[in-house]
Amino acid sequence: MLFYLVQANFVVIALVVFNFVFLATSRTMDKAVSRIFMVANTFVAILVVADSTDYYFESQKVLNSARYITSAIGYTLRPGVILLTVYNLRNRTTGEKKYTYVPFLINGILAFMSIFNKIMFGFDENNEFYRGPLGWLPFAVSAFYLIMLSIRVLGKRHVTNKNEYAVIYTILCGAVVSTAMESIFKFKFMNNGVSVISLIFFYFFLYSERSKKDAMTNAFNRHTYNNDIEGLKNKRFLVVSVDINN
């Protein structure tokens, strides 16, 4: 059992550790952005431990009451990783901050209440898992955040480049596919792997986007100019040079 859990989670654990080290040592990204990524990475780390522990309890013939806690943690934190990805998109507004966390908090409260009232999940005398009346709420909350992520990208399409579309919709597809695989085919640990890969993917995208601009003026730098010139080969264009010194 231990050998299987290490084998199944080794790559995810390695990526989580790598991400922690990179986020802790990086000085290029804004502290607020890095902090949100750090929290999301912590969520994934906790999910790895909770899911592995739950898998061990699931293999036992007798129900261990701690399984309620590991399941509640999983139900709570999975939508949280998507939430933090949504929150980390640029151009956040004050109004969005007020309501964005509400579904996540309600889902978490109900998940831990299920330890006592089985409203979202429960286990029978044979240690078999079953969904309660609100058993699909975590999936609904995750879907809500995925839709919000999609709408937010579409809503800023006038300032969003094609690369950002590709990154966001790749993350969306990964989340949908991994959730479906775990729900329909009962695969284990897929969501955690996709989550940490998405975090790294999105962070490096923002990192590369930031490298295109001057830190002080936020204007595009020489690196961006050189890349744009490459795309203009064999095309007619006009260059205007202005010296603003003095």
Coordinates of N, CA and C in Angstrom, one line a residue:
M1 N 0.8 -1.2 0.0 CA 0.0 0.0 0.0 C 0.9 1.3 0.0
L2 N 1.8 1.3 0.9 CA 2.7 2.5 1.0 C 3.5 2.7 -0.3
F3 N 4.0 1.5 -0.9 CA 4.7 1.6 -2.1 C 3.9 2.2 -3.2
Y4 N 2.6 1.8 -3.3 CA 1.7 2.2 -4.3 C 1.5 3.7 -4.2
L5 N 1.2 4.2 -2.9 CA 0.9 5.6 -2.7 C 2.1 6.5 -3.1
V6 N 3.3 6.0 -2.7 CA 4.5 6.8 -3.1 C 4.7 6.8 -4.6
Q7 N 4.5 5.7 -5.3 CA 4.6 5.6 -6.7 C 3.6 6.5 -7.4
A8 N 2.3 6.5 -6.9 CA 1.2 7.3 -7.5 C 1.4 8.8 -7.3
N9 N 2.0 9.2 -6.2 CA 2.1 10.6 -5.9 C 3.5 11.2 -5.9
F10 N 4.5 10.4 -6.3 CA 5.8 11.0 -6.3 C 6.0 12.2 -7.2
V11 N 5.5 12.1 -8.4 CA 5.7 13.2 -9.4 C 5.0 14.5 -8.8
V12 N 3.8 14.3 -8.3 CA 3.0 15.4 -7.8 C 3.7 16.0 -6.6
I13 N 4.2 15.2 -5.7 CA 4.9 15.7 -4.5 C 6.2 16.5 -5.0
A14 N 6.9 15.9 -5.9 CA 8.1 16.6 -6.4 C 7.8 18.0 -7.0
L15 N 6.7 18.0 -7.8 CA 6.3 19.3 -8.4 C 5.8 20.3 -7.4
V16 N 5.1 19.8 -6.3 CA 4.7 20.7 -5.2 C 5.9 21.3 -4.5
V17 N 6.9 20.4 -4.2 CA 8.1 20.9 -3.5 C 8.8 21.9 -4.4
F18 N 9.0 21.6 -5.7 CA 9.6 22.5 -6.7 C 8.9 23.8 -6.7
N19 N 7.6 23.8 -6.7 CA 6.8 25.0 -6.8 C 7.0 25.8 -5.5
F20 N 7.0 25.2 -4.4 CA 7.3 25.9 -3.1 C 8.6 26.6 -3.1
V21 N 9.7 25.9 -3.6 CA 11.0 26.5 -3.6 C 11.1 27.6 -4.6
F22 N 10.5 27.5 -5.7 CA 10.5 28.5 -6.7 C 9.8 29.8 -6.3
L23 N 8.6 29.6 -5.7 CA 7.8 30.7 -5.2 C 8.5 31.4 -4.1
A24 N 9.2 30.7 -3.2 CA 9.9 31.3 -2.1 C 11.1 32.1 -2.5
T25 N 11.7 31.7 -3.6 CA 13.0 32.3 -4.0 C 12.8 33.3 -5.1
S26 N 11.7 33.3 -5.8 CA 11.4 34.2 -6.9 C 11.2 35.7 -6.4
R27 N 11.9 36.6 -7.0 CA 11.7 38.0 -6.6 C 11.2 38.9 -7.8
T28 N 10.8 38.2 -8.9 CA 10.3 39.0 -10.0 C 8.9 39.3 -9.9
M29 N 8.1 38.3 -9.5 CA 6.6 38.5 -9.5 C 6.2 39.3 -8.3
D30 N 5.0 40.0 -8.4 CA 4.5 40.7 -7.3 C 4.3 39.8 -6.1
K31 N 4.5 40.3 -4.9 CA 4.4 39.5 -3.7 C 2.9 39.0 -3.5
A32 N 2.0 39.8 -3.9 CA 0.6 39.4 -3.7 C 0.2 38.2 -4.6
V33 N 0.7 38.3 -5.8 CA 0.5 37.2 -6.8 C 1.2 35.9 -6.3
S34 N 2.5 36.0 -5.9 CA 3.2 34.9 -5.4 C 2.6 34.3 -4.2
R35 N 2.0 35.2 -3.3 CA 1.3 34.7 -2.1 C 0.1 33.8 -2.4
I36 N -0.7 34.2 -3.4 CA -1.9 33.5 -3.8 C -1.4 32.1 -4.4
F37 N -0.4 32.1 -5.2 CA 0.1 30.9 -5.7 C 0.6 30.0 -4.6
M38 N 1.2 30.6 -3.6 CA 1.7 29.8 -2.5 C 0.6 29.1 -1.7
V39 N -0.5 29.9 -1.5 CA -1.7 29.3 -0.9 C -2.3 28.2 -1.7
A40 N -2.4 28.4 -3.0 CA -3.0 27.3 -3.9 C -2.1 26.1 -3.9
N41 N -0.8 26.3 -3.9 CA 0.2 25.2 -3.8 C 0.0 24.4 -2.5
T42 N -0.2 25.2 -1.4 CA -0.4 24.5 -0.1 C -1.7 23.7 -0.1
F43 N -2.7 24.2 -0.8 CA -4.0 23.4 -0.9 C -3.7 22.1 -1.6
V44 N -2.9 22.1 -2.7 CA -2.6 20.9 -3.4 C -1.8 19.9 -2.5
A45 N -0.9 20.5 -1.7 CA -0.1 19.6 -0.8 C -1.0 19.0 0.2
I46 N -1.9 19.7 0.8 CA -2.8 19.2 1.8 C -3.7 18.1 1.1
L47 N -4.2 18.4 -0.1 CA -5.0 17.4 -0.8 C -4.3 16.1 -1.1
V48 N -3.0 16.2 -1.4 CA -2.2 14.9 -1.6 C -2.2 14.1 -0.4
V49 N -1.9 14.7 0.8 CA -1.9 14.0 2.1 C -3.3 13.4 2.4
A50 N -4.3 14.3 2.2 CA -5.7 13.9 2.5 C -6.2 12.7 1.6
D51 N -5.9 12.8 0.3 CA -6.4 11.8 -0.6 C -5.6 10.5 -0.4
S52 N -4.3 10.6 -0.1 CA -3.6 9.4 0.2 C -4.1 8.7 1.5
T53 N -4.3 9.5 2.5 CA -4.8 8.9 3.7 C -6.2 8.3 3.5
D54 N -7.1 9.0 2.8 CA -8.4 8.5 2.5 C -8.3 7.2 1.7
Y55 N -7.4 7.1 0.8 CA -7.2 5.9 0.0 C -6.9 4.7 0.9
Y56 N -6.0 5.0 1.9 CA -5.6 3.9 2.8 C -6.8 3.5 3.7
F57 N -7.6 4.5 4.2 CA -8.8 4.1 4.9 C -9.8 3.4 4.1
E58 N -9.9 3.7 2.8 CA -10.9 3.1 1.9 C -10.6 1.6 1.8
S59 N -9.3 1.2 1.9 CA -8.9 -0.2 1.7 C -9.2 -1.0 2.9
Q60 N -9.5 -0.4 4.0 CA -9.8 -1.1 5.2 C -11.2 -1.7 5.3
K61 N -11.4 -2.8 5.9 CA -12.8 -3.3 6.0 C -13.7 -2.6 7.0
V62 N -13.0 -2.0 8.0 CA -13.8 -1.3 9.0 C -13.6 0.2 8.9
L63 N -14.7 0.9 9.0 CA -14.7 2.4 8.8 C -13.9 3.0 9.9
N64 N -12.9 3.9 9.5 CA -12.2 4.7 10.4 C -12.8 6.1 10.4
S65 N -13.2 6.6 11.5 CA -13.9 7.9 11.6 C -13.1 9.0 11.0
A66 N -11.8 8.9 11.0 CA -10.9 9.9 10.4 C -11.2 10.1 8.9
R67 N -11.8 9.1 8.3 CA -12.1 9.2 6.9 C -13.1 10.3 6.6
Y68 N -14.0 10.7 7.5 CA -14.9 11.8 7.3 C -14.1 13.1 7.2
I69 N -13.0 13.2 8.0 CA -12.2 14.4 7.9 C -11.4 14.5 6.6
T70 N -10.8 13.4 6.2 CA -10.1 13.5 4.9 C -11.0 13.8 3.7
S71 N -12.2 13.2 3.8 CA -13.2 13.5 2.7 C -13.6 14.9 2.7
A72 N -13.9 15.5 3.9 CA -14.3 16.9 4.0 C -13.2 17.8 3.5
I73 N -12.0 17.5 3.8 CA -10.8 18.3 3.3 C -10.8 18.3 1.8
G74 N -11.0 17.1 1.2 CA -11.0 17.0 -0.3 C -12.1 17.8 -0.9
Y75 N -13.3 17.7 -0.3 CA -14.5 18.4 -0.8 C -14.3 19.9 -0.7
T76 N -13.6 20.3 0.3 CA -13.5 21.7 0.5 C -12.4 22.4 -0.3
L77 N -11.2 21.7 -0.4 CA -10.1 22.4 -1.1 C -10.0 22.3 -2.6
R78 N -10.7 21.3 -3.2 CA -10.6 21.2 -4.6 C -11.1 22.4 -5.4
P79 N -12.3 22.9 -5.0 CA -12.8 24.1 -5.6 C -11.9 25.3 -5.3
G80 N -11.2 25.3 -4.2 CA -10.3 26.4 -3.7 C -9.2 26.6 -4.7
V81 N -8.6 25.5 -5.2 CA -7.5 25.7 -6.2 C -7.9 26.5 -7.4
I82 N -9.1 26.1 -7.9 CA -9.7 26.8 -9.1 C -10.0 28.3 -8.7
L83 N -10.6 28.5 -7.5 CA -10.9 29.8 -7.1 C -9.7 30.7 -7.1
L84 N -8.5 30.2 -6.6 CA -7.3 31.0 -6.5 C -6.8 31.3 -7.9
T85 N -7.0 30.4 -8.8 CA -6.6 30.7 -10.2 C -7.4 31.8 -10.8
V86 N -8.7 31.8 -10.5 CA -9.6 32.8 -11.0 C -9.2 34.2 -10.4
Y87 N -8.9 34.1 -9.1 CA -8.6 35.4 -8.3 C -7.3 36.0 -8.8
N88 N -6.4 35.1 -9.3 CA -5.0 35.6 -9.7 C -5.0 36.2 -11.1
L89 N -6.1 36.2 -11.8 CA -6.1 36.8 -13.1 C -5.9 38.4 -12.9
R90 N -5.4 39.0 -13.9 CA -5.1 40.4 -13.7 C -6.5 41.2 -13.7
N91 N -6.3 42.5 -13.3 CA -7.5 43.4 -13.3 C -8.6 43.0 -12.3
R92 N -8.2 42.6 -11.1 CA -9.2 42.2 -10.1 C -9.9 43.5 -9.6
T93 N -11.2 43.4 -9.3 CA -11.9 44.5 -8.8 C -12.4 44.3 -7.4
T94 N -12.6 45.4 -6.7 CA -13.1 45.2 -5.3 C -14.4 44.5 -5.2
G95 N -15.3 44.7 -6.1 CA -16.6 44.1 -6.1 C -16.5 42.5 -6.2
E96 N -15.5 42.1 -7.0 CA -15.4 40.7 -7.2 C -14.8 40.0 -5.9
K97 N -14.0 40.7 -5.2 CA -13.4 40.1 -4.0 C -14.5 39.8 -2.9
K98 N -15.6 40.5 -2.9 CA -16.6 40.4 -1.9 C -17.4 39.1 -2.0
Y99 N -17.7 38.7 -3.3 CA -18.6 37.6 -3.4 C -17.9 36.3 -3.9
T100 N -16.7 36.5 -4.4 CA -16.0 35.3 -5.1 C -15.8 34.2 -4.1
Y101 N -15.6 34.5 -2.8 CA -15.3 33.4 -1.9 C -16.5 32.8 -1.2
V102 N -17.7 33.4 -1.5 CA -18.9 32.9 -0.8 C -19.2 31.4 -1.1
P103 N -19.2 31.0 -2.4 CA -19.5 29.6 -2.7 C -18.5 28.6 -2.1
F104 N -17.2 29.1 -2.1 CA -16.1 28.2 -1.5 C -16.4 28.1 0.0
L105 N -16.7 29.1 0.7 CA -16.9 29.1 2.1 C -18.2 28.2 2.5
I106 N -19.3 28.4 1.7 CA -20.5 27.6 2.0 C -20.2 26.1 1.7
N107 N -19.5 25.8 0.7 CA -19.1 24.4 0.3 C -18.3 23.8 1.5
G108 N -17.3 24.6 2.0 CA -16.5 24.1 3.0 C -17.2 23.8 4.3
I109 N -18.1 24.7 4.7 CA -18.9 24.6 5.9 C -19.8 23.4 5.8
L110 N -20.5 23.2 4.7 CA -21.3 22.0 4.5 C -20.6 20.7 4.5
A111 N -19.3 20.8 3.9 CA -18.5 19.6 3.8 C -18.2 19.1 5.2
F112 N -17.8 20.0 6.1 CA -17.4 19.6 7.5 C -18.6 19.3 8.3
M113 N -19.8 19.9 8.0 CA -21.0 19.5 8.7 C -21.4 18.1 8.3
S114 N -21.0 17.6 7.2 CA -21.4 16.3 6.7 C -20.8 15.2 7.6
I115 N -19.7 15.6 8.4 CA -19.2 14.7 9.4 C -20.3 14.2 10.4
F116 N -21.2 15.1 10.6 CA -22.3 14.8 11.6 C -23.6 14.5 11.0
N117 N -24.0 15.2 9.9 CA -25.3 15.0 9.3 C -25.4 14.3 8.0
K118 N -24.2 14.0 7.4 CA -24.1 13.3 6.1 C -24.8 14.0 4.9
I119 N -24.9 15.3 5.0 CA -25.6 16.1 4.0 C -24.9 16.0 2.6
M120 N -23.6 15.9 2.6 CA -22.9 15.8 1.3 C -22.3 14.4 1.1
F121 N -21.9 13.7 2.1 CA -21.3 12.4 1.9 C -21.4 11.6 3.2
G122 N -21.2 10.3 3.1 CA -21.3 9.5 4.3 C -20.7 8.1 3.9
F123 N -20.6 7.2 4.9 CA -20.1 5.9 4.7 C -21.0 4.9 5.5
D124 N -21.2 3.8 4.8 CA -22.1 2.8 5.5 C -21.2 1.9 6.4
E125 N -21.9 0.8 7.0 CA -21.2 0.0 7.9 C -20.1 -0.9 7.3
N126 N -20.1 -1.0 5.9 CA -19.1 -1.7 5.2 C -18.0 -0.8 4.7
N127 N -18.0 0.4 5.1 CA -16.9 1.4 4.7 C -17.1 1.8 3.3
E128 N -18.3 1.7 2.7 CA -18.6 2.2 1.4 C -19.0 3.6 1.4
F129 N -18.5 4.4 0.4 CA -18.8 5.8 0.3 C -20.1 6.0 -0.4
Y130 N -20.9 7.0 0.0 CA -22.1 7.3 -0.7 C -22.3 8.9 -0.6
R131 N -23.0 9.4 -1.6 CA -23.2 10.9 -1.7 C -24.5 11.2 -1.0
G132 N -24.5 12.3 -0.3 CA -25.7 12.8 0.4 C -26.5 13.7 -0.6
P133 N -27.6 14.3 -0.1 CA -28.4 15.2 -0.9 C -27.7 16.3 -1.6
L134 N -26.6 16.8 -1.0 CA -25.8 17.9 -1.6 C -24.4 17.3 -2.0
G135 N -24.4 16.1 -2.4 CA -23.1 15.5 -2.8 C -22.4 16.0 -4.0
W136 N -23.2 16.7 -4.9 CA -22.6 17.2 -6.1 C -22.3 18.7 -5.9
L137 N -22.4 19.3 -4.7 CA -22.2 20.7 -4.5 C -20.7 21.1 -4.8
P138 N -19.7 20.3 -4.4 CA -18.3 20.7 -4.8 C -18.1 20.7 -6.3
F139 N -18.8 19.9 -7.0 CA -18.6 19.9 -8.5 C -19.3 21.1 -9.0
A140 N -20.4 21.5 -8.5 CA -21.2 22.7 -8.9 C -20.3 23.9 -8.6
V141 N -19.7 24.0 -7.4 CA -18.9 25.1 -7.1 C -17.7 25.2 -8.0
S142 N -17.0 24.1 -8.3 CA -15.9 24.1 -9.2 C -16.3 24.5 -10.6
A143 N -17.5 24.1 -11.0 CA -18.0 24.5 -12.4 C -18.3 26.0 -12.4
F144 N -18.8 26.5 -11.3 CA -19.0 27.9 -11.2 C -17.8 28.7 -11.3
Y145 N -16.7 28.3 -10.7 CA -15.4 29.0 -10.8 C -14.8 28.8 -12.2
L146 N -15.0 27.7 -12.8 CA -14.5 27.5 -14.2 C -15.2 28.4 -15.2
I147 N -16.5 28.5 -15.0 CA -17.3 29.4 -15.8 C -16.9 30.8 -15.6
M148 N -16.7 31.2 -14.3 CA -16.2 32.6 -14.0 C -14.9 32.8 -14.7
L149 N -14.0 31.8 -14.6 CA -12.7 32.0 -15.3 C -12.8 32.2 -16.8
S150 N -13.7 31.5 -17.4 CA -13.9 31.6 -18.8 C -14.5 33.0 -19.2
I151 N -15.5 33.4 -18.4 CA -16.2 34.6 -18.6 C -15.2 35.8 -18.5
R152 N -14.4 35.7 -17.5 CA -13.4 36.8 -17.2 C -12.5 37.0 -18.3
V153 N -12.0 35.8 -18.9 CA -11.1 35.9 -20.0 C -11.8 36.5 -21.2
L154 N -13.0 36.1 -21.5 CA -13.8 36.6 -22.6 C -14.1 38.1 -22.4
G155 N -14.4 38.5 -21.2 CA -14.7 39.8 -20.9 C -13.6 40.8 -21.1
K156 N -12.4 40.3 -21.1 CA -11.2 41.2 -21.3 C -10.5 40.9 -22.6
R157 N -11.3 40.4 -23.6 CA -10.8 39.9 -24.8 C -10.1 41.0 -25.6
H158 N -10.5 42.3 -25.3 CA -9.9 43.4 -26.0 C -8.4 43.7 -25.6
V159 N -8.1 43.1 -24.4 CA -6.7 43.3 -23.9 C -6.0 42.0 -23.7
T160 N -6.7 40.9 -24.0 CA -6.1 39.5 -23.8 C -5.5 39.0 -25.1
N161 N -4.2 38.6 -25.0 CA -3.6 38.1 -26.2 C -3.9 36.6 -26.4
K162 N -3.5 36.1 -27.5 CA -3.9 34.7 -27.9 C -3.2 33.7 -27.0
N163 N -2.0 34.1 -26.5 CA -1.3 33.1 -25.6 C -2.1 32.9 -24.3
E164 N -2.7 34.0 -23.8 CA -3.4 33.9 -22.5 C -4.7 33.1 -22.7
Y165 N -5.3 33.2 -23.9 CA -6.5 32.4 -24.2 C -6.0 30.9 -24.1
A166 N -4.9 30.6 -24.8 CA -4.4 29.2 -24.9 C -4.1 28.7 -23.5
V167 N -3.5 29.5 -22.6 CA -3.2 29.0 -21.3 C -4.4 28.8 -20.4
I168 N -5.3 29.7 -20.4 CA -6.5 29.6 -19.6 C -7.4 28.4 -20.0
Y169 N -7.6 28.3 -21.3 CA -8.5 27.2 -21.8 C -7.8 25.9 -21.7
T170 N -6.5 25.8 -21.7 CA -5.8 24.5 -21.4 C -6.0 24.1 -20.0
I171 N -6.0 25.1 -19.1 CA -6.2 24.9 -17.6 C -7.7 24.4 -17.5
L172 N -8.6 25.1 -18.1 CA -10.0 24.7 -18.1 C -10.2 23.2 -18.5
C173 N -9.7 22.9 -19.7 CA -9.8 21.6 -20.2 C -9.2 20.5 -19.3
G174 N -8.0 20.8 -18.7 CA -7.4 19.9 -17.8 C -8.2 19.6 -16.6
A175 N -8.8 20.7 -16.0 CA -9.7 20.6 -14.8 C -10.9 19.7 -15.1
V176 N -11.6 20.0 -16.2 CA -12.8 19.3 -16.6 C -12.5 17.8 -16.8
V177 N -11.4 17.5 -17.6 CA -11.1 16.1 -17.9 C -10.7 15.3 -16.7
S178 N -9.9 15.9 -15.8 CA -9.4 15.2 -14.6 C -10.6 14.9 -13.7
T179 N -11.5 15.9 -13.5 CA -12.7 15.8 -12.7 C -13.6 14.7 -13.2
A180 N -13.8 14.7 -14.5 CA -14.6 13.6 -15.1 C -14.0 12.2 -15.0
M181 N -12.7 12.1 -15.1 CA -12.0 10.8 -15.0 C -12.1 10.3 -13.6
E182 N -12.0 11.2 -12.6 CA -12.1 10.7 -11.2 C -13.5 10.4 -10.9
S183 N -14.5 11.1 -11.4 CA -15.9 10.9 -11.0 C -16.5 9.7 -11.7
I184 N -16.2 9.5 -13.0 CA -16.8 8.5 -13.8 C -16.1 7.2 -13.7
F185 N -14.8 7.2 -13.8 CA -14.0 6.0 -13.9 C -13.3 5.7 -12.6
K186 N -13.5 6.6 -11.5 CA -13.0 6.3 -10.2 C -11.4 6.3 -10.2
F187 N -10.8 7.0 -11.1 CA -9.3 7.1 -11.1 C -8.9 8.0 -9.8
K188 N -7.8 7.7 -9.3 CA -7.3 8.3 -8.1 C -6.1 9.3 -8.4
F189 N -6.1 10.4 -7.7 CA -5.0 11.4 -7.6 C -4.8 12.2 -8.9
M190 N -5.7 12.1 -9.9 CA -5.6 12.9 -11.1 C -5.7 14.4 -10.9
N191 N -6.7 14.7 -10.1 CA -7.0 16.2 -9.9 C -5.8 16.9 -9.3
N192 N -5.1 16.2 -8.4 CA -4.0 16.9 -7.7 C -2.9 17.1 -8.7
G193 N -2.6 16.1 -9.6 CA -1.6 16.3 -10.6 C -1.9 17.4 -11.5
V194 N -3.1 17.4 -12.0 CA -3.5 18.5 -13.0 C -3.5 19.9 -12.3
S195 N -3.8 19.9 -11.0 CA -3.9 21.2 -10.3 C -2.5 21.8 -10.2
V196 N -1.5 21.0 -9.7 CA -0.2 21.5 -9.5 C 0.5 21.9 -10.9
I197 N 0.2 21.1 -11.9 CA 0.8 21.4 -13.2 C 0.2 22.7 -13.7
S198 N -1.1 22.9 -13.5 CA -1.8 24.1 -13.9 C -1.2 25.3 -13.2
L199 N -1.0 25.2 -11.9 CA -0.4 26.3 -11.1 C 1.0 26.7 -11.7
I200 N 1.8 25.7 -12.0 CA 3.1 26.0 -12.5 C 3.0 26.6 -13.9
F201 N 2.1 26.0 -14.7 CA 1.9 26.5 -16.1 C 1.5 28.0 -16.0
F202 N 0.5 28.3 -15.2 CA 0.0 29.6 -15.1 C 1.0 30.6 -14.6
Y203 N 1.7 30.2 -13.5 CA 2.7 31.1 -12.9 C 3.8 31.4 -13.9
F204 N 4.3 30.4 -14.7 CA 5.4 30.7 -15.6 C 4.8 31.6 -16.8
F205 N 3.5 31.4 -17.1 CA 3.0 32.3 -18.1 C 3.0 33.7 -17.7
L206 N 2.5 34.0 -16.4 CA 2.5 35.3 -15.9 C 4.0 35.8 -15.8
Y207 N 4.9 35.0 -15.4 CA 6.3 35.3 -15.3 C 6.9 35.8 -16.6
S208 N 6.5 35.0 -17.7 CA 7.0 35.4 -19.0 C 6.4 36.7 -19.5
E209 N 5.1 36.9 -19.2 CA 4.4 38.1 -19.6 C 5.1 39.3 -18.9
R210 N 5.4 39.1 -17.6 CA 6.0 40.2 -16.9 C 7.4 40.6 -17.5
S211 N 8.1 39.6 -18.0 CA 9.5 39.8 -18.5 C 9.4 40.6 -19.8
K212 N 8.2 40.8 -20.4 CA 8.1 41.6 -21.6 C 8.0 43.1 -21.3
K213 N 7.8 43.5 -20.1 CA 7.6 44.9 -19.8 C 8.6 45.4 -18.8
D214 N 8.9 46.7 -18.9 CA 9.8 47.4 -18.0 C 9.1 47.5 -16.6
A215 N 9.8 47.1 -15.5 CA 9.3 47.1 -14.2 C 8.8 48.4 -13.7
M216 N 9.5 49.5 -14.1 CA 9.2 50.8 -13.6 C 8.0 51.5 -14.3
T217 N 8.1 51.4 -15.7 CA 7.1 52.1 -16.5 C 6.0 51.3 -17.0
N218 N 6.1 49.9 -16.9 CA 5.2 49.0 -17.4 C 5.0 49.0 -18.9
A219 N 6.0 49.7 -19.6 CA 6.0 49.8 -21.0 C 6.7 48.5 -21.6
F220 N 6.4 48.1 -22.8 CA 7.1 47.0 -23.4 C 8.5 47.3 -23.6
N221 N 9.4 46.3 -23.4 CA 10.8 46.4 -23.4 C 11.4 46.0 -24.8
R222 N 12.8 46.0 -24.8 CA 13.5 45.6 -26.0 C 13.2 44.1 -26.4
H223 N 13.1 43.3 -25.4 CA 12.8 41.8 -25.7 C 11.5 41.7 -26.5
T224 N 10.5 42.4 -26.1 CA 9.2 42.4 -26.8 C 9.3 43.0 -28.2
Y225 N 10.1 44.0 -28.3 CA 10.3 44.7 -29.6 C 10.9 43.7 -30.6
N226 N 12.0 43.0 -30.1 CA 12.7 42.0 -30.9 C 11.7 40.9 -31.4
N227 N 10.9 40.4 -30.5 CA 9.9 39.3 -30.8 C 8.9 39.8 -31.8
D228 N 8.4 41.1 -31.7 CA 7.4 41.6 -32.6 C 8.0 41.8 -34.0
I229 N 9.3 42.3 -34.0 CA 9.9 42.5 -35.3 C 10.0 41.2 -36.1
E230 N 10.3 40.1 -35.4 CA 10.4 38.8 -36.0 C 9.1 38.4 -36.7
G231 N 7.9 38.8 -36.1 CA 6.6 38.5 -36.7 C 6.3 39.5 -37.9
L232 N 7.1 40.5 -38.1 CA 6.8 41.5 -39.1 C 7.7 41.3 -40.3
K233 N 8.5 40.3 -40.4 CA 9.3 40.1 -41.5 C 8.5 39.9 -42.8
N234 N 8.9 40.4 -43.9 CA 8.3 40.3 -45.2 C 6.9 41.1 -45.2
K235 N 6.8 42.0 -44.2 CA 5.6 42.9 -44.2 C 6.0 44.3 -44.2
R236 N 5.2 45.2 -44.7 CA 5.5 46.6 -44.7 C 5.0 47.2 -43.4
F237 N 5.9 48.0 -42.7 CA 5.5 48.6 -41.5 C 6.3 49.9 -41.3
L238 N 5.8 50.7 -40.4 CA 6.5 52.0 -40.1 C 7.0 52.0 -38.7
V239 N 8.2 52.5 -38.5 CA 8.8 52.6 -37.2 C 8.9 54.1 -36.9
V240 N 8.4 54.5 -35.7 CA 8.6 55.9 -35.3 C 9.4 55.9 -34.0
S241 N 10.5 56.6 -34.0 CA 11.4 56.7 -32.9 C 11.4 58.1 -32.3
V242 N 11.2 58.1 -30.9 CA 11.1 59.4 -30.2 C 12.0 59.3 -29.0
D243 N 12.9 60.3 -28.9 CA 13.8 60.5 -27.7 C 13.1 61.4 -26.7
I244 N 12.8 60.9 -25.6 CA 12.1 61.8 -24.6 C 13.0 62.3 -23.5
N245 N 14.3 62.0 -23.6 CA 15.2 62.5 -22.6 C 15.3 64.1 -22.7
N246 N 15.4 64.8 -21.6 CA 15.5 66.2 -21.6 C 14.3 66.9 -22.3

